[in-house]
Short mmCIF file of C-alpha atoms in Angstrom, two decimals:
data_model
loop_
_atom_site.label_atom_id
_atom_site.label_comp_id
_atom_site.label_asym_id
_atom_site.label_seq_id
_atom_site.Cartn_x
_atom_site.Cartn_y
_atom_site.Cartn_z
CA UNK A 938 141.18 119.28 163.10
CA UNK A 939 144.42 118.87 161.16
CA UNK A 940 144.98 115.96 158.83
CA UNK A 941 141.32 115.18 158.22
CA UNK A 942 141.34 111.90 156.34
CA UNK A 943 139.50 112.48 153.03
CA UNK A 944 138.67 108.74 153.06
CA UNK A 945 139.80 108.56 149.46
CA UNK A 946 141.57 105.26 150.13
CA UNK A 947 140.00 101.83 149.88
CA UNK B 1328 146.98 108.12 143.87
CA UNK B 1329 150.55 106.83 143.97
CA UNK B 1330 152.27 103.67 142.79
CA UNK B 1331 152.27 102.11 146.24
CA UNK B 1332 148.54 102.60 146.75
CA UNK B 1333 147.73 101.36 143.23
CA UNK B 1334 149.96 98.30 143.69
CA UNK B 1335 148.37 97.72 147.09
CA UNK B 1336 144.83 97.90 145.72
CA UNK B 1337 145.72 95.56 142.85
CA UNK B 1338 147.33 93.12 145.27
CA UNK B 1339 144.22 93.25 147.44
CA UNK B 1340 142.00 92.72 144.41
CA UNK B 1341 144.20 89.83 143.29
CA UNK B 1342 143.88 88.17 146.71
CA UNK B 1343 140.11 88.50 146.68
CA UNK B 1344 139.84 87.12 143.15
CA UNK B 1345 142.33 84.28 143.82
CA UNK B 1346 140.29 83.12 146.79
CA UNK B 1347 136.95 83.36 145.01
CA UNK B 1348 138.29 81.45 141.97
CA UNK B 1349 139.99 78.84 144.14
CA UNK B 1350 136.75 78.02 145.92
CA UNK B 1351 134.68 78.20 142.73
CA UNK B 1352 137.03 76.09 140.55
CA UNK B 1353 137.87 73.45 143.14
CA UNK B 1354 134.27 73.56 144.42
CA UNK B 1355 135.80 73.37 147.87
CA UNK B 1356 136.59 75.74 150.71
CA UNK B 1357 138.84 73.30 152.55
CA UNK B 1358 141.59 75.12 154.41
CA UNK B 1359 139.72 78.42 154.22
CA UNK B 1360 138.45 80.14 157.36
CA UNK B 1361 134.84 81.16 156.82
CA UNK B 1362 135.12 83.29 159.95
CA UNK B 1363 137.85 85.45 158.44
CA UNK B 1364 135.71 85.90 155.35
CA UNK B 1365 132.77 86.98 157.49
CA UNK B 1366 135.05 89.52 159.18
CA UNK B 1367 136.24 90.84 155.81
CA UNK B 1368 132.65 91.20 154.61
CA UNK B 1369 131.94 93.13 157.83
CA UNK B 1370 135.04 95.29 157.27
CA UNK B 1371 133.94 96.24 153.76
CA UNK B 1372 130.34 96.83 154.78
CA UNK B 1373 131.22 99.17 157.64
CA UNK B 1374 133.96 100.96 155.69
CA UNK B 1375 132.18 101.50 152.39
CA UNK B 1376 128.88 102.90 153.63
CA UNK B 1377 130.13 106.20 152.20
CA UNK B 1378 129.23 104.69 148.81
CA UNK B 1379 125.78 106.03 149.63
CA UNK B 1380 126.94 109.48 150.74
CA UNK B 1381 129.99 110.59 148.77
CA UNK B 1382 131.55 110.04 145.34
CA UNK B 1383 135.34 110.07 145.26
CA UNK B 1384 136.08 108.67 141.79
CA UNK B 1385 134.91 105.98 139.40
CA UNK B 1386 137.89 103.85 140.39
CA UNK B 1387 137.05 104.23 144.09
CA UNK B 1388 133.38 103.38 143.60
CA UNK B 1389 134.02 100.42 141.27
CA UNK B 1390 136.65 98.87 143.58
CA UNK B 1391 134.39 99.23 146.62
CA UNK B 1392 131.52 97.52 144.83
CA UNK B 1393 133.83 94.73 143.62
CA UNK B 1394 135.29 94.22 147.11
CA UNK B 1395 131.87 94.07 148.78
CA UNK B 1396 130.43 91.84 146.05
CA UNK B 1397 133.32 89.37 146.13
CA UNK B 1398 133.37 89.30 149.94
CA UNK B 1399 129.70 88.33 150.17
CA UNK B 1400 130.01 85.93 147.25
CA UNK B 1401 132.90 84.20 149.06
CA UNK B 1402 130.93 83.96 152.31
CA UNK B 1403 127.98 82.60 150.32
CA UNK B 1404 130.14 79.93 148.65
CA UNK B 1405 131.63 78.87 151.98
CA UNK B 1406 128.48 78.74 154.07
CA UNK B 1407 125.87 77.85 151.47
CA UNK B 1408 126.99 76.43 148.14
CA UNK B 1409 130.05 74.43 149.27
CA UNK B 1410 129.00 74.12 152.90
CA UNK B 1411 129.83 70.41 152.86
CA UNK B 1412 133.53 71.17 152.31
CA UNK B 1413 133.71 73.77 155.09
CA UNK B 1414 136.24 72.77 157.73
CA UNK B 1415 134.13 73.73 160.75
CA UNK B 1416 136.13 71.54 163.13
CA UNK B 1417 139.29 73.57 162.63
CA UNK B 1418 137.72 76.98 162.00
CA UNK B 1419 137.02 77.55 165.67
CA UNK B 1420 138.50 80.98 166.40
CA UNK B 1421 136.05 82.94 168.60
CA UNK B 1422 135.50 86.03 166.42
CA UNK B 1423 133.43 87.65 169.17
CA UNK B 1424 136.78 88.01 171.00
CA UNK B 1425 137.81 90.22 168.07
CA UNK B 1426 134.59 92.08 167.31
CA UNK B 1427 133.77 93.16 170.89
CA UNK B 1428 137.18 94.69 171.81
CA UNK B 1429 137.52 96.26 168.36
CA UNK B 1430 134.01 97.66 168.67
CA UNK B 1431 134.80 99.11 172.10
CA UNK B 1432 138.11 100.57 170.91
CA UNK B 1433 136.46 102.25 167.93
CA UNK B 1434 134.21 104.12 170.36
CA UNK B 1435 137.16 105.17 172.52
CA UNK B 1436 139.80 106.01 169.93
CA UNK B 1437 138.51 107.73 166.79
CA UNK B 1438 138.87 111.00 164.91
CA UNK B 1439 135.23 112.06 165.28
CA UNK B 1440 132.35 110.72 167.29
CA UNK B 1441 129.95 110.44 164.35
CA UNK B 1442 128.30 107.18 163.16
CA UNK B 1443 130.12 106.99 159.81
CA UNK B 1444 133.48 107.84 161.43
CA UNK B 1445 133.06 105.26 164.20
CA UNK B 1446 132.05 102.61 161.66
CA UNK B 1447 135.07 103.52 159.53
CA UNK B 1448 137.33 103.28 162.60
CA UNK B 1449 135.73 99.95 163.54
CA UNK B 1450 136.46 98.63 160.02
CA UNK B 1451 140.10 99.78 160.20
CA UNK B 1452 140.69 98.11 163.56
CA UNK B 1453 138.79 94.97 162.56
CA UNK B 1454 140.69 94.58 159.29
CA UNK B 1455 143.98 94.53 161.18
CA UNK B 1456 142.96 91.34 163.04
CA UNK B 1457 140.49 89.81 160.54
CA UNK B 1458 143.08 87.34 159.22
CA UNK B 1459 143.66 85.76 162.65
CA UNK B 1460 140.99 83.03 162.25
CA UNK B 1461 142.60 82.06 158.94
CA UNK B 1462 146.12 81.91 160.40
CA UNK B 1463 144.71 80.04 163.40
CA UNK B 1464 143.05 77.49 161.08
CA UNK B 1465 146.31 76.91 159.20
CA UNK B 1466 148.23 76.51 162.46
CA UNK B 1467 145.68 73.89 163.56
CA UNK B 1468 145.69 71.88 160.34
CA UNK B 1469 149.45 72.37 160.11
CA UNK B 1470 149.48 73.17 156.41
CA UNK B 1471 147.90 75.27 153.65
CA UNK B 1472 147.29 74.62 149.98
CA UNK B 1473 149.69 76.48 147.72
CA UNK B 1474 146.90 78.63 146.27
CA UNK B 1475 145.84 79.61 149.78
CA UNK B 1476 149.39 80.73 150.55
CA UNK B 1477 149.35 82.92 147.42
CA UNK B 1478 146.06 84.39 148.60
CA UNK B 1479 147.55 85.18 152.01
CA UNK B 1480 150.72 86.58 150.49
CA UNK B 1481 148.80 89.04 148.28
CA UNK B 1482 146.58 89.98 151.19
CA UNK B 1483 149.56 90.63 153.45
CA UNK B 1484 151.50 92.58 150.80
CA UNK B 1485 148.53 94.89 150.14
CA UNK B 1486 148.63 96.55 153.57
CA UNK B 1487 152.44 96.59 153.60
CA UNK B 1488 152.27 98.57 150.32
CA UNK B 1489 149.74 100.87 151.97
CA UNK B 1490 152.35 101.64 154.64
CA UNK B 1491 154.66 102.89 151.87
CA UNK B 1492 151.68 104.81 150.43
CA UNK B 1493 151.24 106.59 153.78
CA UNK B 1494 154.95 107.43 153.91
CA UNK B 1495 154.67 108.80 150.37
CA UNK B 1496 151.52 110.84 151.23
CA UNK B 1497 153.05 112.20 154.42
CA UNK B 1498 156.15 113.33 152.56
CA UNK B 1499 154.40 114.77 149.47
CA UNK B 1500 150.96 115.76 150.79
CA UNK B 1501 151.50 116.15 154.52
CA UNK B 1502 148.65 113.66 154.92
CA UNK B 1503 148.67 111.05 157.63
CA UNK B 1504 146.03 109.16 159.55
CA UNK B 1505 147.46 107.72 162.75
CA UNK B 1506 144.57 105.27 163.22
CA UNK B 1507 144.99 103.76 159.76
CA UNK B 1508 148.79 103.70 160.09
CA UNK B 1509 148.90 102.00 163.50
CA UNK B 1510 146.28 99.44 162.47
CA UNK B 1511 148.12 98.89 159.19
CA UNK B 1512 151.40 98.24 161.01
CA UNK B 1513 149.68 95.74 163.35
CA UNK B 1514 148.02 94.05 160.38
CA UNK B 1515 151.30 93.72 158.49
CA UNK B 1516 153.15 92.43 161.55
CA UNK B 1517 150.59 89.64 161.93
CA UNK B 1518 151.60 88.41 158.48
CA UNK B 1519 155.35 88.47 159.17
CA UNK B 1520 155.41 84.95 160.55
CA UNK B 1521 153.54 83.77 157.46
CA UNK B 1522 155.74 85.82 155.09
CA UNK B 1523 158.84 84.14 156.54
CA UNK B 1524 157.38 80.68 155.95
CA UNK B 1525 156.05 81.64 152.51
CA UNK B 1526 159.46 82.85 151.36
CA UNK B 1527 161.53 80.10 152.96
CA UNK B 1528 159.21 77.17 152.35
CA UNK B 1529 157.95 78.13 148.87
CA UNK B 1530 155.59 75.14 148.53
CA UNK B 1531 153.53 73.66 151.37
CA UNK B 1532 153.53 76.19 154.17
CA UNK B 1533 153.30 74.60 157.58
CA UNK B 1534 152.79 77.14 160.33
CA UNK B 1535 153.96 75.40 163.50
CA UNK B 1536 150.99 75.38 165.86
#
């Protein structure tokens, strides 16, 4: 899966 | 981290603090939609469950705890402590009409069919419409206190700044999350009507019902 969101944003 | 995301987070934090202080200092939640605050508490709860599973940074963890704490404190002030000042007659938006479709959509359109991912997706979709009860309340009463308009302005600006953050991250990091971007665009568009009134009217904002 490309562009996995690292969920590092609030 | 980039300047747009930091500015966005600080604007979001400012909005949350402004609202909490406004209710606490005036000992009144008149003109505030308790339903929107319930939705925001739900957004933070479903989005920040990863507090229990992953550590990103001290900043990330602290901000999440502050957001969740302030959200529940605000709901508590509205529905318990200053319940007598709650404008239940005007805060009548049916939030189940938001939660059910958003819940269904998060099952249909997500990046990964895992519990945490679906809850995250639910929180992203829900946040984009969570302000509707508040805007609906203001349109019904026909006006908003100045401090409430500052709260809404900061809240609206935060996600608009996040849009610039996503442009920045796409350009410099090749990162993009279509779900967050589309929801963020919808969320920001919902504020446009308010932004126009906030900028043109300055003082008392009267959203024509």
